[in-house]
Amino acid sequence: MTTMTTMTTTGTIAVTFLGPDGVAHPLRVRPGGSLMEAARDAGIEGIVAECGGACTCATCHVHVEDAWRELIPAPVGQEIDMLDFTAEPGPGSRLSCQIRLCPELDGLTVRLPVSQY
């Protein structure tokens, strides 16, 4: 896969959340935080994040698009356990609180499930 390199001089990267209805919610965010924090701060509907990023609730579940999976470290430990509690598990299932945003993820696209419960 070829990664996008569209970081601007302000040091932001592009991430897009695709709602269950197919509507795209593009954001420009600074690297360093989690994908869940970016969604929460932008008011993305569908990311509940009840535990605030402690990896204990599975309410920030997303589906990472195929093209991006190889750039994100595989889930480990507690995240694997929590993914069992997601409403719509799938091969690209991840908890967005466990995805750290970095310049290599510029252009990342994730799909939101219909429900977090």
mmCIF file of C-alpha atoms in Angstrom:
data_model
loop_
_atom_site.group_PDB
_atom_site.id
_atom_site.type_symbol
_atom_site.label_atom_id
_atom_site.label_comp_id
_atom_site.label_asym_id
_atom_site.label_seq_id
_atom_site.Cartn_x
_atom_site.Cartn_y
_atom_site.Cartn_z
ATOM 1 C CA MET A 1 0.000 0.000 0.000
ATOM 2 C CA THR A 2 1.154 3.516 -0.729
ATOM 3 C CA THR A 3 0.658 5.880 2.150
ATOM 4 C CA MET A 4 -0.596 9.380 1.638
ATOM 5 C CA THR A 5 1.780 12.193 2.420
ATOM 6 C CA THR A 6 -0.454 15.218 2.501
ATOM 7 C CA MET A 7 0.585 16.623 5.876
ATOM 8 C CA THR A 8 0.338 20.360 5.779
ATOM 9 C CA THR A 9 2.772 22.822 7.229
ATOM 10 C CA THR A 10 0.527 23.023 10.289
ATOM 11 C CA GLY A 11 1.377 19.388 11.028
ATOM 12 C CA THR A 12 -2.114 17.950 10.754
ATOM 13 C CA ILE A 13 -3.233 14.727 9.149
ATOM 14 C CA ALA A 14 -6.507 13.794 7.485
ATOM 15 C CA VAL A 15 -8.781 11.147 8.972
ATOM 16 C CA THR A 16 -12.260 10.275 7.761
ATOM 17 C CA PHE A 17 -15.069 8.618 9.665
ATOM 18 C CA LEU A 18 -17.699 6.989 7.466
ATOM 19 C CA GLY A 19 -21.066 6.911 9.199
ATOM 20 C CA PRO A 20 -23.360 3.885 8.958
ATOM 21 C CA ASP A 21 -25.339 5.891 6.402
ATOM 22 C CA GLY A 22 -22.240 6.271 4.207
ATOM 23 C CA VAL A 23 -21.786 9.969 4.967
ATOM 24 C CA ALA A 24 -18.124 10.938 5.285
ATOM 25 C CA HIS A 25 -16.960 13.045 8.217
ATOM 26 C CA PRO A 26 -13.466 14.285 7.312
ATOM 27 C CA LEU A 27 -11.221 15.806 9.962
ATOM 28 C CA ARG A 28 -7.786 17.353 10.112
ATOM 29 C CA VAL A 29 -6.089 16.457 13.388
ATOM 30 C CA ARG A 30 -2.686 16.718 14.995
ATOM 31 C CA PRO A 31 -0.756 13.473 15.317
ATOM 32 C CA GLY A 32 -0.032 12.158 18.796
ATOM 33 C CA GLY A 33 -3.469 11.531 20.237
ATOM 34 C CA SER A 34 -5.801 8.623 19.718
ATOM 35 C CA LEU A 35 -8.375 8.266 16.980
ATOM 36 C CA MET A 36 -11.051 8.174 19.705
ATOM 37 C CA GLU A 37 -9.896 11.525 21.092
ATOM 38 C CA ALA A 38 -10.035 13.061 17.622
ATOM 39 C CA ALA A 39 -13.594 11.769 17.130
ATOM 40 C CA ARG A 40 -14.728 12.874 20.573
ATOM 41 C CA ASP A 41 -13.192 16.334 20.236
ATOM 42 C CA ALA A 42 -14.872 16.782 16.839
ATOM 43 C CA GLY A 43 -18.253 15.538 18.098
ATOM 44 C CA ILE A 44 -18.380 12.569 15.732
ATOM 45 C CA GLU A 45 -21.695 10.866 16.376
ATOM 46 C CA GLY A 46 -21.275 7.148 16.950
ATOM 47 C CA ILE A 47 -18.149 7.251 19.119
ATOM 48 C CA VAL A 48 -19.536 6.961 22.651
ATOM 49 C CA ALA A 49 -16.199 6.455 24.463
ATOM 50 C CA GLU A 50 -17.793 5.800 27.854
ATOM 51 C CA CYS A 51 -14.475 4.931 29.522
ATOM 52 C CA GLY A 52 -12.634 7.906 28.044
ATOM 53 C CA GLY A 53 -9.970 5.811 26.388
ATOM 54 C CA ALA A 54 -9.098 3.310 29.129
ATOM 55 C CA CYS A 55 -9.891 0.326 26.862
ATOM 56 C CA THR A 56 -12.601 -0.931 29.227
ATOM 57 C CA CYS A 57 -15.905 -0.302 27.444
ATOM 58 C CA ALA A 58 -15.680 -1.090 23.684
ATOM 59 C CA THR A 59 -17.899 1.922 22.842
ATOM 60 C CA CYS A 60 -15.364 3.496 20.490
ATOM 61 C CA HIS A 61 -15.420 0.567 18.065
ATOM 62 C CA VAL A 62 -14.564 1.278 14.421
ATOM 63 C CA HIS A 63 -13.881 -0.792 11.321
ATOM 64 C CA VAL A 64 -10.520 0.083 9.789
ATOM 65 C CA GLU A 65 -10.628 0.040 6.006
ATOM 66 C CA ASP A 66 -8.549 -2.768 4.438
ATOM 67 C CA ALA A 67 -5.944 -0.469 2.915
ATOM 68 C CA TRP A 68 -4.957 0.895 6.354
ATOM 69 C CA ARG A 69 -4.818 -2.275 8.455
ATOM 70 C CA GLU A 70 -1.170 -3.044 7.724
ATOM 71 C CA LEU A 71 -0.095 0.388 9.012
ATOM 72 C CA ILE A 72 -1.777 0.004 12.398
ATOM 73 C CA PRO A 73 -0.261 -2.361 14.957
ATOM 74 C CA ALA A 74 -2.464 -5.406 15.579
ATOM 75 C CA PRO A 75 -4.645 -5.390 18.690
ATOM 76 C CA VAL A 76 -3.140 -6.969 21.787
ATOM 77 C CA GLY A 77 -4.156 -7.877 25.326
ATOM 78 C CA GLN A 78 -7.137 -6.044 26.699
ATOM 79 C CA GLU A 79 -8.205 -4.669 23.315
ATOM 80 C CA ILE A 80 -8.560 -8.206 21.958
ATOM 81 C CA ASP A 81 -10.724 -9.090 24.962
ATOM 82 C CA MET A 82 -12.875 -5.960 24.594
ATOM 83 C CA LEU A 83 -13.452 -6.535 20.871
ATOM 84 C CA ASP A 84 -15.507 -9.581 21.890
ATOM 85 C CA PHE A 85 -18.070 -7.127 23.310
ATOM 86 C CA THR A 86 -18.574 -5.071 20.145
ATOM 87 C CA ALA A 87 -21.976 -5.054 18.493
ATOM 88 C CA GLU A 88 -20.690 -5.563 14.944
ATOM 89 C CA PRO A 89 -17.322 -7.363 15.029
ATOM 90 C CA GLY A 90 -15.438 -7.841 11.790
ATOM 91 C CA PRO A 91 -11.949 -8.333 10.374
ATOM 92 C CA GLY A 92 -11.131 -4.622 10.622
ATOM 93 C CA SER A 93 -12.601 -4.157 14.099
ATOM 94 C CA ARG A 94 -10.544 -1.952 16.395
ATOM 95 C CA LEU A 95 -11.135 0.227 19.412
ATOM 96 C CA SER A 96 -10.352 3.754 18.294
ATOM 97 C CA CYS A 97 -8.878 4.552 21.716
ATOM 98 C CA GLN A 98 -6.048 2.157 20.868
ATOM 99 C CA ILE A 99 -5.146 3.698 17.501
ATOM 100 C CA ARG A 100 -2.452 6.343 17.923
ATOM 101 C CA LEU A 101 -2.484 8.929 15.182
ATOM 102 C CA CYS A 102 0.850 9.393 13.418
ATOM 103 C CA PRO A 103 1.911 10.999 10.136
ATOM 104 C CA GLU A 104 1.875 7.582 8.425
ATOM 105 C CA LEU A 105 -1.895 7.429 8.997
ATOM 106 C CA ASP A 106 -2.541 10.596 6.984
ATOM 107 C CA GLY A 107 -5.668 9.772 4.990
ATOM 108 C CA LEU A 108 -6.928 7.046 7.363
ATOM 109 C CA THR A 109 -10.539 6.006 6.779
ATOM 110 C CA VAL A 110 -12.637 4.081 9.292
ATOM 111 C CA ARG A 111 -16.280 3.010 9.249
ATOM 112 C CA LEU A 112 -18.556 3.498 12.240
ATOM 113 C CA PRO A 113 -20.853 0.654 13.248
ATOM 114 C CA VAL A 114 -24.622 1.149 13.336
ATOM 115 C CA SER A 115 -24.485 0.802 17.109
ATOM 116 C CA GLN A 116 -21.847 0.598 19.811
ATOM 117 C CA TYR A 117 -24.095 -1.618 21.962
#
